[in-house]
Tab-separated table of C-alpha atoms in Angstrom:
chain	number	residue	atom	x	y	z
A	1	UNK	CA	-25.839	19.056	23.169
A	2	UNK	CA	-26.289	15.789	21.114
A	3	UNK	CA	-26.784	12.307	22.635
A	4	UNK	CA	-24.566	10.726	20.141
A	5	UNK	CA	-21.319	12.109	18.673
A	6	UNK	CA	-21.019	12.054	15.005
A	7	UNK	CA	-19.415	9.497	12.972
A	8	UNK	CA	-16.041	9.905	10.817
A	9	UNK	CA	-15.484	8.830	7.624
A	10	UNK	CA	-11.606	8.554	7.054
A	11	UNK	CA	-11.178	8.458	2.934
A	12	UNK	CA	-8.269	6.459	2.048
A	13	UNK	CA	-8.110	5.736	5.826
A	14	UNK	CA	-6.095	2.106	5.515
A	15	UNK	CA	-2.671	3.989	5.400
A	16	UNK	CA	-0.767	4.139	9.354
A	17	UNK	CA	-1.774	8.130	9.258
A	18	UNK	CA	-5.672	7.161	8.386
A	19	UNK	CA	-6.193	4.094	10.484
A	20	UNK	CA	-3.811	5.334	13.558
A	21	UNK	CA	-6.454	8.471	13.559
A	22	UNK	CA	-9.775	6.300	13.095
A	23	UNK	CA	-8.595	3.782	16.532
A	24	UNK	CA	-7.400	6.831	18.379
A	25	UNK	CA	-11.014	8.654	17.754
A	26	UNK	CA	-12.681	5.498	17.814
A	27	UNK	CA	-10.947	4.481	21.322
A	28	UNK	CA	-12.541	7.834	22.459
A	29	UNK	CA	-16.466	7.044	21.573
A	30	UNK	CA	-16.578	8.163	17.274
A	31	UNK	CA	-17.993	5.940	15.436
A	32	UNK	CA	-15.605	5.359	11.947
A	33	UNK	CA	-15.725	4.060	8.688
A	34	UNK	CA	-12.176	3.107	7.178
A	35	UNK	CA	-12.518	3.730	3.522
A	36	UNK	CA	-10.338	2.489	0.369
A	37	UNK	CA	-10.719	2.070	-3.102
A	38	UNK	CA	-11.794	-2.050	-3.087
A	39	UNK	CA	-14.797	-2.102	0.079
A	40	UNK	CA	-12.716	-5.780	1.078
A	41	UNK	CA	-9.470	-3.540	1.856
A	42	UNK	CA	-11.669	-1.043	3.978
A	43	UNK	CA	-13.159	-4.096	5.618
A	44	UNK	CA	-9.892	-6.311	6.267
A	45	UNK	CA	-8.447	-3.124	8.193
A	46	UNK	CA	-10.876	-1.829	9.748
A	47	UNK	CA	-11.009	-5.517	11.471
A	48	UNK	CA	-7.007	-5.590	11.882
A	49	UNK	CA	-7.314	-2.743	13.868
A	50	UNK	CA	-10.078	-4.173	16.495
A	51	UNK	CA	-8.234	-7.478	16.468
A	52	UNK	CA	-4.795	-5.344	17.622
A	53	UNK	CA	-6.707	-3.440	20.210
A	54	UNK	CA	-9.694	-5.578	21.403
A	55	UNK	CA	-9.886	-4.229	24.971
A	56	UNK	CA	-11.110	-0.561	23.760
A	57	UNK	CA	-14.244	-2.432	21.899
A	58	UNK	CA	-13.515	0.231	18.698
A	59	UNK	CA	-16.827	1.011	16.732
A	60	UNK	CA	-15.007	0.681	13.040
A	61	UNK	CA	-16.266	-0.714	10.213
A	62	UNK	CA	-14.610	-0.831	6.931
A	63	UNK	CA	-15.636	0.153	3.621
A	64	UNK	CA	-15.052	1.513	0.187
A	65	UNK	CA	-14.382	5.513	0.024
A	66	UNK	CA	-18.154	6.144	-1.107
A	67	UNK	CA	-18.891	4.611	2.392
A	68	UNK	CA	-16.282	6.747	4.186
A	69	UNK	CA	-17.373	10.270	2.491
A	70	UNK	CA	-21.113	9.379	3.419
A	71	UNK	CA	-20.395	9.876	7.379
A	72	UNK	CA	-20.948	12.594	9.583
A	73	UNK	CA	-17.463	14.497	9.212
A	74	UNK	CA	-15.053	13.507	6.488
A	75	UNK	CA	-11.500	14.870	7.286
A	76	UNK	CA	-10.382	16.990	4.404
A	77	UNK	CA	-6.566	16.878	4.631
A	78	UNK	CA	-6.904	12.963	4.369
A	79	UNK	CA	-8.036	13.329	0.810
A	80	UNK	CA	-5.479	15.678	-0.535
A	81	UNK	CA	-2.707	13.259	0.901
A	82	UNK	CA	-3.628	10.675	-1.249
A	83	UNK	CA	-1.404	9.429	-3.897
A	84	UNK	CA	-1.249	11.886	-6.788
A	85	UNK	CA	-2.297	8.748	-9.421
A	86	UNK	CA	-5.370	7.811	-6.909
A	87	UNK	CA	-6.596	11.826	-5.538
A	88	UNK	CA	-8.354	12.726	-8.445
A	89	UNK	CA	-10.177	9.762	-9.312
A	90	UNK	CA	-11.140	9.472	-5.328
A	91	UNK	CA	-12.074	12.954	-5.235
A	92	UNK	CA	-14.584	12.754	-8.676
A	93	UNK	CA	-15.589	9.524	-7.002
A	94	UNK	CA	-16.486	10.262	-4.041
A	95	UNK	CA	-18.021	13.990	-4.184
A	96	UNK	CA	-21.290	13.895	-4.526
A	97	UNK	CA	-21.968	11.694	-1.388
A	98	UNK	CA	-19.516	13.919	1.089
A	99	UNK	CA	-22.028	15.823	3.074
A	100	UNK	CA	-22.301	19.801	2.393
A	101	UNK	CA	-21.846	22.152	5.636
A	102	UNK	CA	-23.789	25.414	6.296
C-alpha cells in the first residue's frame, strides 16, 4: 500500500462541479491542482476555496490545465464537460502531459 495517496488534477476545475470535487477530495487527504485556461484563474480559486474552508487545511494549489493534466489521476468526465468552444482546444492542449495508464 502507498505512503502517500496520489494527487488529482481537476482540468477546467474552477467551475462549482470542479472545485466542489477538488475541496471535498482535498478535505479527505488528495493533494489537487485546480486547473483553467489563464494559470492566475487556477490560482485565485484554488485560494478562494482554502480561504472558505480554512479549518480542513486543503492541500490545493491552482494552476493552468497543463498543470492539472500533469497529476497523478486526471478525472476524465471533467474534460468532456467543458464548454463545447473551450473542449477541443483544452483537450489538444493538454494531451501530451496527461499521464498514460497500463
Amino acid at each position: 500500500m502507498p505512503d502517500a495517496l496520489p494527487s488529482i488534477g481537476y482540468v477546467g476545475g474552477t467551475g462549482p462541479a470542479g472545485s466542489a470535487l477538488a475541496v471535498r477530495l482535498a478535505s479527505v487527504g488528495y493533494a489537487g491542482c485546480i486547473g483553467s485556461r489563464t494559470k492566475e484563474r487556477g490560482v485565485q480559486v484554488a485560494e478562494e476555496m482554502k480561504a472558505k474552508w480554512p479549518r480542513h487545511n486543503l492541500n490545493l494549489v491552482g494552476g493552468d490545465n497543463v498543470d492539472a493534466a500533469s497529476r497523478d489521476i486526471v478525472p476524465t468526465w471533467m474534460i468532456r464537460s467543458l464548454p463545447r468552444h473551450a473542449n477541443s482546444a483544452c483537450t489538444i492542449s493538454i494531451w501530451q502531459h496527461v499521464k498514460k495508464r497500463d
